[in-house]
Coordinates of N, CA and C in Angstrom, one line a residue:
X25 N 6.2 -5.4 21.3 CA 6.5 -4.4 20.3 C 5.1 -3.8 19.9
X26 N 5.0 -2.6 19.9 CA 4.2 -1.8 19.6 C 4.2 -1.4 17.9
X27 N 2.8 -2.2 17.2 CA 3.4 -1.9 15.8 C 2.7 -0.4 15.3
X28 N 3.1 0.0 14.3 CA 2.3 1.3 14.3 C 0.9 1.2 13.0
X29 N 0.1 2.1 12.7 CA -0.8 1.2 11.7 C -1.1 0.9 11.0
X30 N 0.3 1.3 9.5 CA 0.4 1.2 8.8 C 1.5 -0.4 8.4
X31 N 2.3 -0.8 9.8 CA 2.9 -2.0 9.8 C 1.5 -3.3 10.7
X32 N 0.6 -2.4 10.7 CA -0.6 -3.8 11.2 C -1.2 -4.0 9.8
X33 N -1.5 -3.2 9.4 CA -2.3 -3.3 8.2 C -1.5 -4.0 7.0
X34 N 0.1 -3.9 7.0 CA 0.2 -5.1 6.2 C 0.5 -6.0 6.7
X35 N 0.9 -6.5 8.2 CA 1.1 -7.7 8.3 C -0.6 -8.6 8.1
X36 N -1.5 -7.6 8.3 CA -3.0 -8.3 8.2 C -3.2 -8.7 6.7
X37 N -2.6 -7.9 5.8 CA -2.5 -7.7 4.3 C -2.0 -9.3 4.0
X38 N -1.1 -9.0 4.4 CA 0.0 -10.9 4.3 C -0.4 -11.8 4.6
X39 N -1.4 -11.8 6.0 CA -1.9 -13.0 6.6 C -3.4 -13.5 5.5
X40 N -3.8 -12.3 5.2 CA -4.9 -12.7 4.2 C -4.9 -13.3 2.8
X41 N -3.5 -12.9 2.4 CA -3.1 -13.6 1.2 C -2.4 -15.1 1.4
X42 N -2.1 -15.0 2.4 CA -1.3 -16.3 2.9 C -2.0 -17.9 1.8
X43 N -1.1 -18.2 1.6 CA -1.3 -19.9 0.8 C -2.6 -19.8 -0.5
X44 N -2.1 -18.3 -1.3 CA -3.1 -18.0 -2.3 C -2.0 -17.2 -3.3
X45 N -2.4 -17.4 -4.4 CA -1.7 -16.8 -5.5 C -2.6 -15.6 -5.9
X46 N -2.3 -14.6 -5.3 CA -3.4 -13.2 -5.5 C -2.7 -12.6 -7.0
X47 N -4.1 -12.4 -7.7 CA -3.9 -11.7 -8.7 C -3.7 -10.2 -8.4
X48 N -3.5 -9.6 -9.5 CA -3.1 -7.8 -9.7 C -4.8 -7.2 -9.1
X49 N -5.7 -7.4 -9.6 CA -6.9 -7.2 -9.5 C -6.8 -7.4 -7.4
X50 N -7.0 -8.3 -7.1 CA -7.2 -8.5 -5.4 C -6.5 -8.0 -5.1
X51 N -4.9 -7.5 -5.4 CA -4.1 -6.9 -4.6 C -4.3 -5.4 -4.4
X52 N -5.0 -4.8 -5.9 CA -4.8 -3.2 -5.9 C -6.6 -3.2 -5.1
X53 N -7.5 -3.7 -5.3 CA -8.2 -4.0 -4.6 C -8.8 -4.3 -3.3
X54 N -7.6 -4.6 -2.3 CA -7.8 -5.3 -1.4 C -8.3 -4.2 -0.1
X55 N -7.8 -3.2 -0.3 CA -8.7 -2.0 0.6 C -9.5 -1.0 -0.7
X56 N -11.0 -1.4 -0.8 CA -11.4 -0.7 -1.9 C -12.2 1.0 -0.9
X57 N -12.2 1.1 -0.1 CA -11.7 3.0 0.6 C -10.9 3.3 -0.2
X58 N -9.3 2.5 -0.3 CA -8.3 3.6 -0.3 C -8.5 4.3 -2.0
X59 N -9.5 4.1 -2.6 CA -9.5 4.7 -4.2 C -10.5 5.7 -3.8
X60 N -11.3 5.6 -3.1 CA -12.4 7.0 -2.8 C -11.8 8.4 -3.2
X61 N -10.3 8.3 -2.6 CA -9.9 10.0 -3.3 C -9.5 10.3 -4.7
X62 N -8.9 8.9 -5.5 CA -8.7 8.9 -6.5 C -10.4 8.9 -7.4
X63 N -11.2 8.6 -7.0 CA -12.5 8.4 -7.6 C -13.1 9.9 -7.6
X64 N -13.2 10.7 -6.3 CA -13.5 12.1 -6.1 C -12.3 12.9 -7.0
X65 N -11.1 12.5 -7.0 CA -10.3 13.4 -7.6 C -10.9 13.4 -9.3
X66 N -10.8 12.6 -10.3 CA -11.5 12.1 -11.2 C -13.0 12.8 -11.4
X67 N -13.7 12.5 -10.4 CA -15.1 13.0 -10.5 C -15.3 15.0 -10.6
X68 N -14.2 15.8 -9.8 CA -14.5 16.8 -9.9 C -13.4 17.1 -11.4
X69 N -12.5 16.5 -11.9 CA -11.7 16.9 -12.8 C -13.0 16.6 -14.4
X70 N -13.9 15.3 -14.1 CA -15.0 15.8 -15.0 C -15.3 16.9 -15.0
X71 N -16.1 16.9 -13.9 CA -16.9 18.4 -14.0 C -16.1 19.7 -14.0
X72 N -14.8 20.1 -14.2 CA -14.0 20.4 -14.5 C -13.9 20.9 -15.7
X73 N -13.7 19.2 -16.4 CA -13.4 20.0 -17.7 C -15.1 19.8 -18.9
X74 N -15.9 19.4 -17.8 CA -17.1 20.3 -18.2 C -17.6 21.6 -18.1
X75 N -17.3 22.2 -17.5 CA -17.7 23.7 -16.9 C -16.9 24.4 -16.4
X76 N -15.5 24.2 -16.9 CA -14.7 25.2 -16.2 C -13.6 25.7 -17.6
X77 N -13.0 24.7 -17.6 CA -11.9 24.7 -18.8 C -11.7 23.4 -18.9
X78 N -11.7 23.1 -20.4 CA -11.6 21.7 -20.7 C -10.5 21.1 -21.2
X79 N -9.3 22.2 -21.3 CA -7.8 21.2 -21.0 C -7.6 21.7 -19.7
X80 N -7.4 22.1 -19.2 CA -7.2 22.3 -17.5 C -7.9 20.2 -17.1
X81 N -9.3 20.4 -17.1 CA -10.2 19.6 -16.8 C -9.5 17.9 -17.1
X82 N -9.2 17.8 -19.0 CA -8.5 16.6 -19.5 C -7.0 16.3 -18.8
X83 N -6.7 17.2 -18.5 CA -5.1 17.1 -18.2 C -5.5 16.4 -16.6
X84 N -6.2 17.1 -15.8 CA -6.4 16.6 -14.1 C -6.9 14.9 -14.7
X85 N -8.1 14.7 -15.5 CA -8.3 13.2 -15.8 C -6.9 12.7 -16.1
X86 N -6.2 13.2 -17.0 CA -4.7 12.5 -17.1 C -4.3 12.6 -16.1
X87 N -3.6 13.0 -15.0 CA -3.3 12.5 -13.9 C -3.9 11.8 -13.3
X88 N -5.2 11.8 -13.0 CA -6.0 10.5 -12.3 C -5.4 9.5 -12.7
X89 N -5.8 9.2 -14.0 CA -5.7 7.8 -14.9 C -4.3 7.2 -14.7
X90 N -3.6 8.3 -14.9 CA -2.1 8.0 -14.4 C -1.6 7.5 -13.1
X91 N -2.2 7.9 -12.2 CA -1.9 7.6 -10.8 C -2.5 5.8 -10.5
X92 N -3.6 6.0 -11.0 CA -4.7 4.4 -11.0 C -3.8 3.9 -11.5
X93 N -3.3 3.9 -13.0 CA -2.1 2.9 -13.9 C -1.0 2.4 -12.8
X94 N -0.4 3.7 -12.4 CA 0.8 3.5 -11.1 C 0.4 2.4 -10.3
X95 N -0.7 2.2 -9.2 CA -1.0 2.1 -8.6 C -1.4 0.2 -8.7
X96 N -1.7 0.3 -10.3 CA -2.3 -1.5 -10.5 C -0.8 -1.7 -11.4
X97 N 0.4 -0.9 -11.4 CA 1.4 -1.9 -12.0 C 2.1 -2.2 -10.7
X98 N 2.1 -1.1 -9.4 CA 3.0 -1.6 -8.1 C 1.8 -3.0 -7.4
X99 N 0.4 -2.7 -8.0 CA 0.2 -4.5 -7.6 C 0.8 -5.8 -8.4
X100 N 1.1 -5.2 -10.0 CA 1.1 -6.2 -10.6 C 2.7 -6.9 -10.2
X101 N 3.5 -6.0 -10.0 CA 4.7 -6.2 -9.0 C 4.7 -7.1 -8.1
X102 N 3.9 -6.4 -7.5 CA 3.6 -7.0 -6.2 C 2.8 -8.8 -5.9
X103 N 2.3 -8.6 -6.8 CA 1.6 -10.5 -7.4 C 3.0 -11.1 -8.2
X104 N 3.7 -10.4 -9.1 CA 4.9 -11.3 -9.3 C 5.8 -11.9 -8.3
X105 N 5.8 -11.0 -6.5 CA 7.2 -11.0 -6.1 C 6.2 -11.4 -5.3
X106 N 5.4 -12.4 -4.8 CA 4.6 -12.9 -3.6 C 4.8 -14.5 -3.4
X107 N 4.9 -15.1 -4.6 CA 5.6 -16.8 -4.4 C 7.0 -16.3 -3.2
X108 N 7.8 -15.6 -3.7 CA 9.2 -15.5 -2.7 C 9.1 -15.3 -1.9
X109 N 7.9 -14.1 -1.4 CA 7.9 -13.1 -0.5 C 6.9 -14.5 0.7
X110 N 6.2 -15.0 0.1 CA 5.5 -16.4 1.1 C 6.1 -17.3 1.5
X111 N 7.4 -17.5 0.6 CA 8.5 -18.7 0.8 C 9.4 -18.1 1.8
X112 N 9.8 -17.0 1.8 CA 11.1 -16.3 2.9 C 10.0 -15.6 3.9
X113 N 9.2 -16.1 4.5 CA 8.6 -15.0 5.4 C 8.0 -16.4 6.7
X114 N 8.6 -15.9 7.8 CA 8.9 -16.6 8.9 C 7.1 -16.6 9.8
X115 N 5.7 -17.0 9.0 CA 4.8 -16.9 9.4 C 4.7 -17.0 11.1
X116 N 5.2 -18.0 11.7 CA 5.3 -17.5 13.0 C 5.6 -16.3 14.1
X117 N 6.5 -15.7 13.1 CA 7.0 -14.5 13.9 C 6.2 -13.2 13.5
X118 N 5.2 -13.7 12.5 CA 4.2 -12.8 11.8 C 3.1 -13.2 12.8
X119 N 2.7 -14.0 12.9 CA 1.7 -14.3 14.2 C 1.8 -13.4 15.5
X120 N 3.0 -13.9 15.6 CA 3.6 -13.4 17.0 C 3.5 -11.6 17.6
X121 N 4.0 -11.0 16.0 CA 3.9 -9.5 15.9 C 2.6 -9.0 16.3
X122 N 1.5 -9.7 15.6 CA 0.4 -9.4 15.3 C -0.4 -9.7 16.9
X123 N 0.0 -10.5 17.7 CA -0.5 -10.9 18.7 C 0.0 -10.3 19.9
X124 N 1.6 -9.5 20.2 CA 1.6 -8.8 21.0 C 1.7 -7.4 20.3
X125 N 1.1 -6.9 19.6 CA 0.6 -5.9 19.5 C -0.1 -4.6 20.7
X126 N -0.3 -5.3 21.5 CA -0.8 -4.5 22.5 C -0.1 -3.2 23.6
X127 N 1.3 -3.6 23.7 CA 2.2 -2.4 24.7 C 3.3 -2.5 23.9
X128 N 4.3 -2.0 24.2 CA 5.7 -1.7 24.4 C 6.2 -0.5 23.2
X129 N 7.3 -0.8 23.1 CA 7.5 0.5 22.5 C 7.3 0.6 21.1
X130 N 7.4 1.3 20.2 CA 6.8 1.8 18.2 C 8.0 0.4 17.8
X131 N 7.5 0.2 16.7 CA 8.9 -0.8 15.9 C 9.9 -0.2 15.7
X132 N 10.8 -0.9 15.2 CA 12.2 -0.2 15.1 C 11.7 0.9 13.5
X133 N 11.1 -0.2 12.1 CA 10.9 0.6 11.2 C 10.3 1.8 11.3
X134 N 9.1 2.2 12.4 CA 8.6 3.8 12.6 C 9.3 4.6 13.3
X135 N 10.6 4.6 13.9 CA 11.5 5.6 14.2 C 12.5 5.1 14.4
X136 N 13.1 4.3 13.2 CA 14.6 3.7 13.4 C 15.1 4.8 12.1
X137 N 16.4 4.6 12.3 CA 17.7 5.3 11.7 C 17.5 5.5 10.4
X138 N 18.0 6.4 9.5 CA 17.5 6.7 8.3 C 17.9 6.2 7.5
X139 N 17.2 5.9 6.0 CA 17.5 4.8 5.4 C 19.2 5.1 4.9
X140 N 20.0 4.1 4.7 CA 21.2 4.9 4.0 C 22.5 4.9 5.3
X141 N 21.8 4.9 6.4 CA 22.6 6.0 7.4 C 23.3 4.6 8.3
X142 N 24.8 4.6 8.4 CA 25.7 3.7 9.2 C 25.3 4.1 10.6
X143 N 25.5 3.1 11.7 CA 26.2 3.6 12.9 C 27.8 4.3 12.8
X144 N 27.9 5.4 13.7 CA 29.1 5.6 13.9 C 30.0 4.8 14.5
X145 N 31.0 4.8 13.9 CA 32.2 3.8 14.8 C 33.4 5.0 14.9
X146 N 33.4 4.6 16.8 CA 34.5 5.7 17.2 C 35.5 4.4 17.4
X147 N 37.0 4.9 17.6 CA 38.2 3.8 18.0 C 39.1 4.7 18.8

């Protein structure tokens, strides 16, 4: 199975928290890149509502700030629901994913059926 690389990156995600109680902090932290645009977005919304217009400017920092909040409550989520998520999760077959990685065809979740959506049944 061919995973795609948004389903490697969290089975790597899982394998690194494996037999650890990750706090909110490690979790929203755990790729510290992925805040670079939130940090640039923030950075020009200063200088913004220094030199440009300064509710225009406060309002983009309120969205930043907003998005960051978002962003460390779906970790803080995400550290409550990780005892389960380590107890029901078949580490083997997570190994297994991660190791034939190399050919065959995308997973089913990158171009499987839409969420919501039955098979048809003809009779």
């Amino acid at each position: 199975m061919r995973l795609t690389r948004y389903q490697r990156r969290h089975l790597d995600a899982m394998v690194c928290l494996r037999g650890k109680a990750p706090g909110v902090w490690s979790i929203a932290t755990y790729r510290p890149l992925s805040w670079l645009p939130i940090l640039a977005i923030c950075g020009v919304s200063v200088c913004f509502c220094l030199f440009v217009d300064p509710y225009w400017g406060m309002f983009l920092v309120g969205m930043t700030v907003g998005a960051a909040l978002r962003i460390f409550a779906n970790a803080r989520f995400s550290a409550m629901a990780w005892p389960v998520t380590e107890a029901v999760t078949d580490w083997d077959k997570v190994d297994a994913l991660r190791r034939s990685d190399e050919g065959g065809p995308p997973a089913l979740g990158a171009a499987g059926p839409a969420p919501g959506s039955s098979p048809r049944v003809t009779s």
